[in-house]
Tab-separated table of N, CA and C in Angstrom:
chain	number	residue	atom	x	y	z
V	219	MET	N	-94.723	9.122	31.340
V	219	MET	CA	-93.330	9.141	31.383
V	219	MET	C	-92.804	10.541	31.204
V	220	ALA	N	-91.680	10.627	31.610
V	220	ALA	CA	-91.137	11.973	31.535
V	220	ALA	C	-90.668	12.222	30.123
V	221	SER	N	-90.782	13.422	29.792
V	221	SER	CA	-90.403	13.776	28.428
V	221	SER	C	-88.903	14.036	28.366
V	222	LEU	N	-88.464	14.129	27.196
V	222	LEU	CA	-87.057	14.314	26.938
V	222	LEU	C	-86.585	15.641	27.501
V	223	THR	N	-87.352	16.657	27.422
V	223	THR	CA	-86.987	17.956	27.960
V	223	THR	C	-86.874	17.890	29.466
V	224	ASP	N	-87.777	17.144	30.081
V	224	ASP	CA	-87.679	17.014	31.527
V	224	ASP	C	-86.379	16.287	31.907
V	225	ILE	N	-86.023	15.303	31.143
V	225	ILE	CA	-84.816	14.558	31.434
V	225	ILE	C	-83.599	15.474	31.220
V	226	LEU	N	-83.647	16.249	30.144
V	226	LEU	CA	-82.538	17.156	29.872
V	226	LEU	C	-82.428	18.207	30.974
V	227	ILE	N	-83.554	18.689	31.440
V	227	ILE	CA	-83.546	19.669	32.521
V	227	ILE	C	-82.972	19.026	33.785
V	228	GLN	N	-83.376	17.800	34.063
V	228	GLN	CA	-82.873	17.132	35.257
V	228	GLN	C	-81.354	16.867	35.131
V	229	ILE	N	-80.938	16.521	33.918
V	229	ILE	CA	-79.505	16.299	33.708
V	229	ILE	C	-78.766	17.622	33.872
V	230	ALA	N	-79.323	18.702	33.280
V	230	ALA	CA	-78.673	20.014	33.372
V	230	ALA	C	-78.617	20.464	34.824
V	231	VAL	N	-79.715	20.240	35.545
V	231	VAL	CA	-79.743	20.613	36.954
V	231	VAL	C	-78.749	19.733	37.728
V	232	GLY	N	-78.565	18.515	37.351
V	232	GLY	CA	-77.605	17.627	38.017
V	232	GLY	C	-76.152	17.989	37.664
V	233	ILE	N	-75.947	18.477	36.452
V	233	ILE	CA	-74.599	18.821	36.011
V	233	ILE	C	-74.110	20.088	36.702
V	234	VAL	N	-74.981	21.038	36.919
V	234	VAL	CA	-74.576	22.303	37.538
V	234	VAL	C	-73.937	22.052	38.906
V	235	PRO	N	-74.565	21.275	39.812
V	235	PRO	CA	-73.891	21.036	41.076
V	235	PRO	C	-72.570	20.289	40.898
V	236	LEU	N	-72.531	19.378	39.906
V	236	LEU	CA	-71.275	18.681	39.650
V	236	LEU	C	-70.207	19.674	39.173
V	237	GLY	N	-70.579	20.604	38.317
V	237	GLY	CA	-69.652	21.632	37.822
V	237	GLY	C	-69.170	22.522	38.967
V	238	VAL	N	-70.113	22.917	39.804
V	238	VAL	CA	-69.779	23.750	40.948
V	238	VAL	C	-68.856	22.970	41.890
V	239	ALA	N	-69.161	21.694	42.101
V	239	ALA	CA	-68.337	20.855	42.967
V	239	ALA	C	-66.933	20.719	42.377
V	240	TYR	N	-66.864	20.531	41.035
V	240	TYR	CA	-65.568	20.427	40.386
V	240	TYR	C	-64.782	21.726	40.535
V	241	MET	N	-65.471	22.857	40.312
V	241	MET	CA	-64.827	24.165	40.448
V	241	MET	C	-64.351	24.374	41.897
V	242	ALA	N	-65.153	23.964	42.849
V	242	ALA	CA	-64.763	24.092	44.253
V	242	ALA	C	-63.550	23.208	44.544
V	243	PHE	N	-63.569	21.997	43.972
V	243	PHE	CA	-62.446	21.088	44.149
V	243	PHE	C	-61.177	21.705	43.564
V	244	ARG	N	-61.258	22.263	42.344
V	244	ARG	CA	-60.108	22.873	41.683
V	244	ARG	C	-59.614	24.069	42.491
V	245	SER	N	-60.519	24.880	42.961
V	245	SER	CA	-60.133	26.053	43.753
V	245	SER	C	-59.467	25.630	45.056
V	246	ALA	N	-60.017	24.608	45.692
V	246	ALA	CA	-59.437	24.114	46.934
V	246	ALA	C	-58.046	23.533	46.676
V	247	THR	N	-57.907	22.808	45.570
V	247	THR	CA	-56.611	22.229	45.214
V	247	THR	C	-55.592	23.342	44.937
V	248	ASP	N	-56.015	24.343	44.154
V	248	ASP	CA	-55.109	25.473	43.863
V	248	ASP	C	-54.734	26.222	45.148
V	249	ALA	N	-55.736	26.442	45.995
V	249	ALA	CA	-55.474	27.128	47.258
V	249	ALA	C	-54.530	26.310	48.130
V	250	ASN	N	-54.713	25.022	48.135
V	250	ASN	CA	-53.846	24.136	48.915
V	250	ASN	C	-52.411	24.188	48.377
V	251	LYS	N	-52.255	24.182	47.048
V	251	LYS	CA	-50.930	24.265	46.452
V	251	LYS	C	-50.272	25.593	46.825
V	252	LYS	N	-51.062	26.681	46.717
V	252	LYS	CA	-50.512	27.999	47.053
V	252	LYS	C	-50.147	28.069	48.533
V	253	THR	N	-50.948	27.452	49.370
V	253	THR	CA	-50.642	27.420	50.799
V	253	THR	C	-49.346	26.648	51.039
V	254	GLN	N	-49.189	25.517	50.355
V	254	GLN	CA	-47.963	24.730	50.491
V	254	GLN	C	-46.749	25.516	49.987
V	255	GLN	N	-46.924	26.191	48.842
V	255	GLN	CA	-45.823	26.995	48.302
V	255	GLN	C	-45.455	28.129	49.268
V	256	THR	N	-46.479	28.762	49.810
V	256	THR	CA	-46.237	29.847	50.771
V	256	THR	C	-45.531	29.303	52.009
V	257	ALA	N	-45.982	28.138	52.466
V	257	ALA	CA	-45.357	27.526	53.637
V	257	ALA	C	-43.897	27.167	53.332
V	258	LEU	N	-43.651	26.611	52.140
V	258	LEU	CA	-42.279	26.291	51.748
V	258	LEU	C	-41.412	27.554	51.672
V	259	LEU	N	-41.967	28.615	51.084
V	259	LEU	CA	-41.221	29.872	51.016
V	259	LEU	C	-40.915	30.411	52.412
V	260	GLN	N	-41.905	30.295	53.290
V	260	GLN	CA	-41.679	30.761	54.661
V	260	GLN	C	-40.593	29.918	55.355
V	261	VAL	N	-40.631	28.613	55.128
V	261	VAL	CA	-39.613	27.737	55.714
V	261	VAL	C	-38.235	28.096	55.146
V	262	GLU	N	-38.163	28.335	53.835
V	262	GLU	CA	-36.888	28.712	53.224
V	262	GLU	C	-36.404	30.059	53.763
V	263	ARG	N	-37.342	31.017	53.891
V	263	ARG	CA	-36.974	32.322	54.452
V	263	ARG	C	-36.473	32.172	55.890
V	264	GLN	N	-37.179	31.349	56.648
V	264	GLN	CA	-36.778	31.119	58.038
V	264	GLN	C	-35.392	30.466	58.099
V	265	ALA	N	-35.171	29.484	57.223
V	265	ALA	CA	-33.866	28.828	57.180
V	265	ALA	C	-32.781	29.840	56.781
V	266	GLU	N	-33.091	30.703	55.802
V	266	GLU	CA	-32.132	31.730	55.391
V	266	GLU	C	-31.865	32.704	56.531
V	267	LEU	N	-32.904	33.065	57.277
V	267	LEU	CA	-32.720	33.938	58.441
V	267	LEU	C	-31.837	33.267	59.492
V	268	GLU	N	-32.064	31.976	59.724
V	268	GLU	CA	-31.246	31.238	60.684
V	268	GLU	C	-29.791	31.190	60.222
V	269	ARG	N	-29.597	30.920	58.914
V	269	ARG	CA	-28.236	30.916	58.378
V	269	ARG	C	-27.605	32.297	58.533
V	270	SER	N	-28.371	33.321	58.275
V	270	SER	CA	-27.855	34.689	58.427
V	270	SER	C	-27.486	34.961	59.878
V	271	LYS	N	-28.334	34.503	60.803
V	271	LYS	CA	-28.034	34.694	62.224
V	271	LYS	C	-26.746	33.956	62.598
V	272	VAL	N	-26.646	32.710	62.133
V	272	VAL	CA	-25.455	31.912	62.428
V	272	VAL	C	-24.222	32.581	61.816
V	273	ASP	N	-24.358	33.035	60.553
V	273	ASP	CA	-23.238	33.712	59.903
V	273	ASP	C	-22.869	34.992	60.651
V	274	ALA	N	-23.867	35.746	61.085
V	274	ALA	CA	-23.606	36.988	61.818
V	274	ALA	C	-22.919	36.688	63.148
V	275	GLU	N	-23.383	35.660	63.839
V	275	GLU	CA	-22.755	35.291	65.113
V	275	GLU	C	-21.316	34.809	64.883
V	276	ALA	N	-21.121	34.008	63.843
V	276	ALA	CA	-19.769	33.536	63.527
V	276	ALA	C	-18.877	34.720	63.159
V	277	PHE	N	-19.414	35.653	62.404
V	277	PHE	CA	-18.646	36.843	62.043
V	277	PHE	C	-18.262	37.633	63.286
V	278	LEU	N	-19.201	37.805	64.196
V	278	LEU	CA	-18.903	38.552	65.428
V	278	LEU	C	-17.841	37.837	66.259
V	279	ARG	N	-17.950	36.495	66.365
V	279	ARG	CA	-16.933	35.736	67.107
V	279	ARG	C	-15.566	35.881	66.434
V	280	ALA	N	-15.540	35.736	65.118
V	280	ALA	CA	-14.278	35.856	64.392
V	280	ALA	C	-13.716	37.269	64.531
V	281	LYS	N	-14.585	38.251	64.449
V	281	LYS	CA	-14.146	39.644	64.588
V	281	LYS	C	-13.538	39.876	65.968
V	282	THR	N	-14.193	39.338	66.999
V	282	THR	CA	-13.676	39.475	68.364
V	282	THR	C	-12.314	38.793	68.486
V	283	ILE	N	-12.197	37.596	67.936
V	283	ILE	CA	-10.930	36.859	67.993
V	283	ILE	C	-9.833	37.641	67.269
V	284	TYR	N	-10.145	38.136	66.070
V	284	TYR	CA	-9.143	38.878	65.301
V	284	TYR	C	-8.769	40.184	65.980
V	285	GLU	N	-9.748	40.861	66.569
V	285	GLU	CA	-9.445	42.113	67.271
V	285	GLU	C	-8.563	41.841	68.488
V	286	ASP	N	-8.866	40.754	69.215
V	286	ASP	CA	-8.018	40.386	70.362
V	286	ASP	C	-6.604	40.048	69.898
V	287	ALA	N	-6.515	39.289	68.827
V	287	ALA	CA	-5.192	38.920	68.291
V	287	ALA	C	-4.443	40.173	67.835
V	288	LEU	N	-5.146	41.078	67.172
V	288	LEU	CA	-4.518	42.322	66.726
V	288	LEU	C	-4.044	43.146	67.916
V	289	SER	N	-4.858	43.193	68.947
V	289	SER	CA	-4.477	43.928	70.159
V	289	SER	C	-3.220	43.317	70.789
V	290	GLN	N	-3.181	41.994	70.873
V	290	GLN	CA	-2.005	41.328	71.430
V	290	GLN	C	-0.766	41.583	70.569
V	291	LEU	N	-0.944	41.551	69.249
V	291	LEU	CA	0.188	41.818	68.368
V	291	LEU	C	0.675	43.258	68.514
V	292	GLU	N	-0.252	44.189	68.690
V	292	GLU	CA	0.146	45.583	68.899
V	292	GLU	C	0.923	45.724	70.206
V	293	LYS	N	0.481	45.018	71.248
V	293	LYS	CA	1.214	45.060	72.522
V	293	LYS	C	2.605	44.463	72.356
V	294	GLN	N	2.684	43.335	71.635
V	294	GLN	CA	3.989	42.706	71.406
V	294	GLN	C	4.896	43.628	70.591
V	295	LEU	N	4.310	44.307	69.604
V	295	LEU	CA	5.095	45.238	68.797
V	295	LEU	C	5.623	46.376	69.665
V	296	ALA	N	4.785	46.894	70.554
V	296	ALA	CA	5.231	47.967	71.455
V	296	ALA	C	6.371	47.469	72.345
V	297	ARG	N	6.227	46.236	72.869
V	297	ARG	CA	7.306	45.670	73.692
V	297	ARG	C	8.579	45.507	72.884
V	298	MET	N	8.437	45.011	71.652
V	298	MET	CA	9.612	44.819	70.806
V	298	MET	C	10.281	46.165	70.493
V	299	GLN	N	9.479	47.197	70.262
V	299	GLN	CA	10.051	48.512	69.988
V	299	GLN	C	10.780	49.041	71.219
V	300	THR	N	10.196	48.809	72.401
V	300	THR	CA	10.858	49.230	73.637
V	300	THR	C	12.173	48.478	73.810
V	301	GLN	N	12.147	47.175	73.571
V	301	GLN	CA	13.362	46.370	73.690
V	301	GLN	C	14.405	46.800	72.660
V	302	ALA	N	13.945	47.104	71.438
V	302	ALA	CA	14.889	47.543	70.403
V	302	ALA	C	15.526	48.873	70.806
V	303	ALA	N	14.730	49.778	71.381
V	303	ALA	CA	15.284	51.052	71.842
V	303	ALA	C	16.308	50.807	72.946
V	304	GLN	N	16.004	49.881	73.858
V	304	GLN	CA	16.944	49.560	74.938
V	304	GLN	C	18.229	48.954	74.380
V	305	VAL	N	18.092	48.064	73.401
V	305	VAL	CA	19.263	47.447	72.786
V	305	VAL	C	20.107	48.522	72.092
V	306	ASN	N	19.439	49.459	71.418
V	306	ASN	CA	20.182	50.547	70.765
V	306	ASN	C	20.921	51.399	71.785
V	307	THR	N	20.264	51.667	72.910
V	307	THR	CA	20.918	52.436	73.979
V	307	THR	C	22.109	51.665	74.526
V	308	ASP	N	21.903	50.371	74.801
V	308	ASP	CA	23.000	49.535	75.304
V	308	ASP	C	24.146	49.470	74.296
V	309	LEU	N	23.799	49.356	73.014
V	309	LEU	CA	24.819	49.292	71.976
V	309	LEU	C	25.627	50.590	71.939
V	310	ALA	N	24.945	51.730	72.021
V	310	ALA	CA	25.662	53.009	72.015
V	310	ALA	C	26.593	53.102	73.223
V	311	THR	N	26.108	52.644	74.394
V	311	THR	CA	26.936	52.657	75.599
V	311	THR	C	28.153	51.760	75.412
V	312	GLU	N	27.943	50.559	74.893
V	312	GLU	CA	29.049	49.615	74.677
V	312	GLU	C	30.041	50.160	73.651
V	313	GLN	N	29.513	50.795	72.604
V	313	GLN	CA	30.411	51.351	71.588
V	313	GLN	C	31.266	52.476	72.168
V	314	SER	N	30.650	53.335	72.990
V	314	SER	CA	31.441	54.415	73.579
V	314	SER	C	32.463	53.849	74.565
V	315	SER	N	32.065	52.808	75.319
V	315	SER	CA	33.022	52.154	76.227
V	315	SER	C	34.161	51.526	75.441
V	316	SER	N	33.820	50.874	74.354
V	316	SER	CA	34.832	50.231	73.521
V	316	SER	C	35.790	51.265	72.946
V	317	THR	N	35.248	52.386	72.496
V	317	THR	CA	36.109	53.443	71.955
V	317	THR	C	37.020	53.988	73.043
V	318	ALA	N	36.473	54.208	74.231
V	318	ALA	CA	37.284	54.710	75.337
V	318	ALA	C	38.376	53.715	75.691
V	319	MET	N	38.043	52.413	75.720
V	319	MET	CA	39.044	51.395	76.039
V	319	MET	C	40.112	51.329	74.961
V	320	ARG	N	39.721	51.429	73.680
V	320	ARG	CA	40.701	51.428	72.602
V	320	ARG	C	41.652	52.617	72.735
V	321	ASP	N	41.079	53.775	73.058
V	321	ASP	CA	41.926	54.957	73.254
V	321	ASP	C	42.903	54.737	74.408
V	322	GLN	N	42.396	54.171	75.510
V	322	GLN	CA	43.256	53.922	76.667
V	322	GLN	C	44.339	52.910	76.316
V	323	ILE	N	43.972	51.868	75.578
V	323	ILE	CA	44.959	50.860	75.162
V	323	ILE	C	46.018	51.515	74.284
V	324	GLY	N	45.594	52.384	73.390
V	324	GLY	CA	46.554	53.085	72.532
V	324	GLY	C	47.519	53.934	73.356
V	325	ARG	N	46.984	54.648	74.359
V	325	ARG	CA	47.847	55.458	75.230
V	325	ARG	C	48.820	54.565	76.004
V	326	LEU	N	48.299	53.440	76.536
V	326	LEU	CA	49.162	52.526	77.286
V	326	LEU	C	50.251	51.941	76.391
V	327	GLN	N	49.901	51.578	75.156
V	327	GLN	CA	50.901	51.039	74.241
V	327	GLN	C	51.963	52.099	73.919
V	328	ALA	N	51.502	53.349	73.758
V	328	ALA	CA	52.466	54.434	73.506
V	328	ALA	C	53.395	54.599	74.707
V	329	GLN	N	52.840	54.510	75.922
V	329	GLN	CA	53.669	54.609	77.133
V	329	GLN	C	54.662	53.460	77.202
V	330	ILE	N	54.216	52.246	76.846
V	330	ILE	CA	55.101	51.075	76.863
V	330	ILE	C	56.245	51.279	75.873
V	331	ARG	N	55.915	51.758	74.665
V	331	ARG	CA	56.970	51.999	73.674
V	331	ARG	C	57.953	53.053	74.180
V	332	ALA	N	57.409	54.116	74.826
V	332	ALA	CA	58.292	55.159	75.380
V	332	ALA	C	59.179	54.584	76.472
V	333	LEU	N	58.587	53.748	77.334
V	333	LEU	CA	59.374	53.130	78.401
V	333	LEU	C	60.421	52.179	77.829
V	334	GLU	N	60.072	51.426	76.777
V	334	GLU	CA	61.043	50.532	76.144
V	334	GLU	C	62.201	51.333	75.556
V	335	ARG	N	61.868	52.471	74.923
V	335	ARG	CA	62.946	53.322	74.385
V	335	ARG	C	63.838	53.858	75.515
V	336	THR	N	63.175	54.203	76.643
V	336	THR	CA	63.943	54.700	77.797
V	336	THR	C	64.864	53.606	78.312
V	337	VAL	N	64.371	52.382	78.414
V	337	VAL	CA	65.190	51.263	78.883
V	337	VAL	C	66.370	51.057	77.939
V	338	VAL	N	66.106	51.089	76.644
V	338	VAL	CA	67.187	50.900	75.674
V	338	VAL	C	68.214	52.026	75.833
V	339	THR	N	67.736	53.251	75.987
V	339	THR	CA	68.648	54.391	76.169
V	339	THR	C	69.470	54.227	77.433
V	340	LEU	N	68.823	53.840	78.529
V	340	LEU	CA	69.541	53.659	79.799
V	340	LEU	C	70.562	52.532	79.686
V	341	ARG	N	70.254	51.452	79.025
V	341	ARG	CA	71.196	50.337	78.832
V	341	ARG	C	72.407	50.830	78.029
V	342	THR	N	72.080	51.603	77.009
V	342	THR	CA	73.179	52.123	76.182
V	342	THR	C	74.079	53.035	77.019
V	343	GLN	N	73.496	53.876	77.843
V	343	GLN	CA	74.276	54.774	78.702
V	343	GLN	C	75.110	53.966	79.695
V	344	LEU	N	74.494	52.898	80.262
V	344	LEU	CA	75.251	52.059	81.206
V	344	LEU	C	76.441	51.417	80.499
V	345	ARG	N	76.271	50.930	79.308
V	345	ARG	CA	77.364	50.291	78.576
V	345	ARG	C	78.440	51.319	78.222
V	346	SER	N	77.983	52.515	77.888
V	346	SER	CA	78.970	53.538	77.509
V	346	SER	C	79.838	53.964	78.687
V	347	VAL	N	79.331	53.827	79.901
V	347	VAL	CA	80.125	54.136	81.098
V	347	VAL	C	80.907	52.919	81.577
V	348	GLY	N	80.700	51.796	80.955
V	348	GLY	CA	81.454	50.621	81.322
V	348	GLY	C	80.734	49.713	82.288
V	349	LEU	N	79.506	49.934	82.559
V	349	LEU	CA	78.752	49.047	83.457
V	349	LEU	C	77.928	48.055	82.628
V	350	ALA	N	77.776	46.863	83.184
V	350	ALA	CA	76.959	45.848	82.498
V	350	ALA	C	75.523	45.956	83.017
V	351	PRO	N	74.614	46.204	82.127
V	351	PRO	CA	73.222	46.272	82.576
V	351	PRO	C	72.723	44.914	83.022
V	352	ALA	N	71.703	44.928	83.885
V	352	ALA	CA	71.115	43.672	84.349
V	352	ALA	C	70.363	43.030	83.185
V	353	PRO	N	70.399	41.661	83.146
V	353	PRO	CA	69.675	41.006	82.036
V	353	PRO	C	68.163	41.280	82.135
V	354	ALA	N	67.517	41.326	80.987
V	354	ALA	CA	66.058	41.560	80.960
V	354	ALA	C	65.370	40.347	81.560
V	355	SER	N	64.492	40.607	82.478
V	355	SER	CA	63.783	39.478	83.090
V	355	SER	C	62.701	38.981	82.140
V	356	GLU	N	62.230	37.799	82.410
V	356	GLU	CA	61.207	37.219	81.539
V	356	GLU	C	59.901	37.985	81.607
V	357	THR	N	59.603	38.562	82.762
V	357	THR	CA	58.304	39.232	82.906
V	357	THR	C	58.342	40.681	82.468
V	358	THR	N	59.546	41.285	82.338
V	358	THR	CA	59.611	42.696	81.968
V	358	THR	C	60.237	42.927	80.615
V	359	GLY	N	60.597	41.863	79.925
V	359	GLY	CA	61.192	42.021	78.608
V	359	GLY	C	60.178	42.600	77.627
V	360	PRO	N	60.672	43.189	76.523
V	360	PRO	CA	59.774	43.839	75.569
V	360	PRO	C	58.739	42.879	74.987
V	361	TYR	N	59.156	41.645	74.700
V	361	TYR	CA	58.211	40.682	74.147
V	361	TYR	C	57.154	40.320	75.177
V	362	GLN	N	57.568	40.157	76.412
V	362	GLN	CA	56.655	39.741	77.468
V	362	GLN	C	55.639	40.826	77.781
V	363	LEU	N	56.006	42.070	77.671
V	363	LEU	CA	55.067	43.145	77.967
V	363	LEU	C	53.945	43.188	76.944
V	364	ARG	N	54.247	42.877	75.727
V	364	ARG	CA	53.216	42.902	74.694
V	364	ARG	C	52.410	41.626	74.650
V	365	HIS	N	53.034	40.524	75.001
V	365	HIS	CA	52.354	39.220	74.923
V	365	HIS	C	52.551	38.484	76.229
V	366	PRO	N	51.529	38.410	77.098
V	366	PRO	CA	51.678	37.716	78.373
V	366	PRO	C	51.969	36.244	78.170
V	367	PRO	N	52.666	35.596	79.143
V	367	PRO	CA	53.007	34.173	79.006
V	367	PRO	C	51.762	33.319	78.969
V	368	LYS	N	51.860	32.242	78.209
V	368	LYS	CA	50.724	31.304	78.104
V	368	LYS	C	50.868	30.255	79.172
V	369	GLU	N	49.778	29.858	79.756
V	369	GLU	CA	49.820	28.856	80.819
V	369	GLU	C	49.344	27.527	80.336
């Protein structure tokens, strides 16, 4: 029969391959976990890169839209400034026309007052010589000259 030492040697020789197999199993398991972690990190990095690409593309689209809108607003502002300058020019022209018309109206009113005084003087002279002046007509009377008849 085999001796105890032989049995112990056979057990020890049997345990070594089991230990090596266990160590290989542990190493393979650890390597597999690290491979999975690396793969997950790569997937996360790839997803982050995709998000960055999408964000960059969205930013570029938004930037283009905003730049176009800004350009259109600048064009509208230029048009509005041109229109405002034209309105200011028109206003100055209208104001000078209005001033000229007011001056002319003032001169005409002064002439009317002078003519009314002349008419009064002539009527007085006619009466002083004994002649009856003609009655004031409705269209040439002093009130009518200042205020035209209403229809």
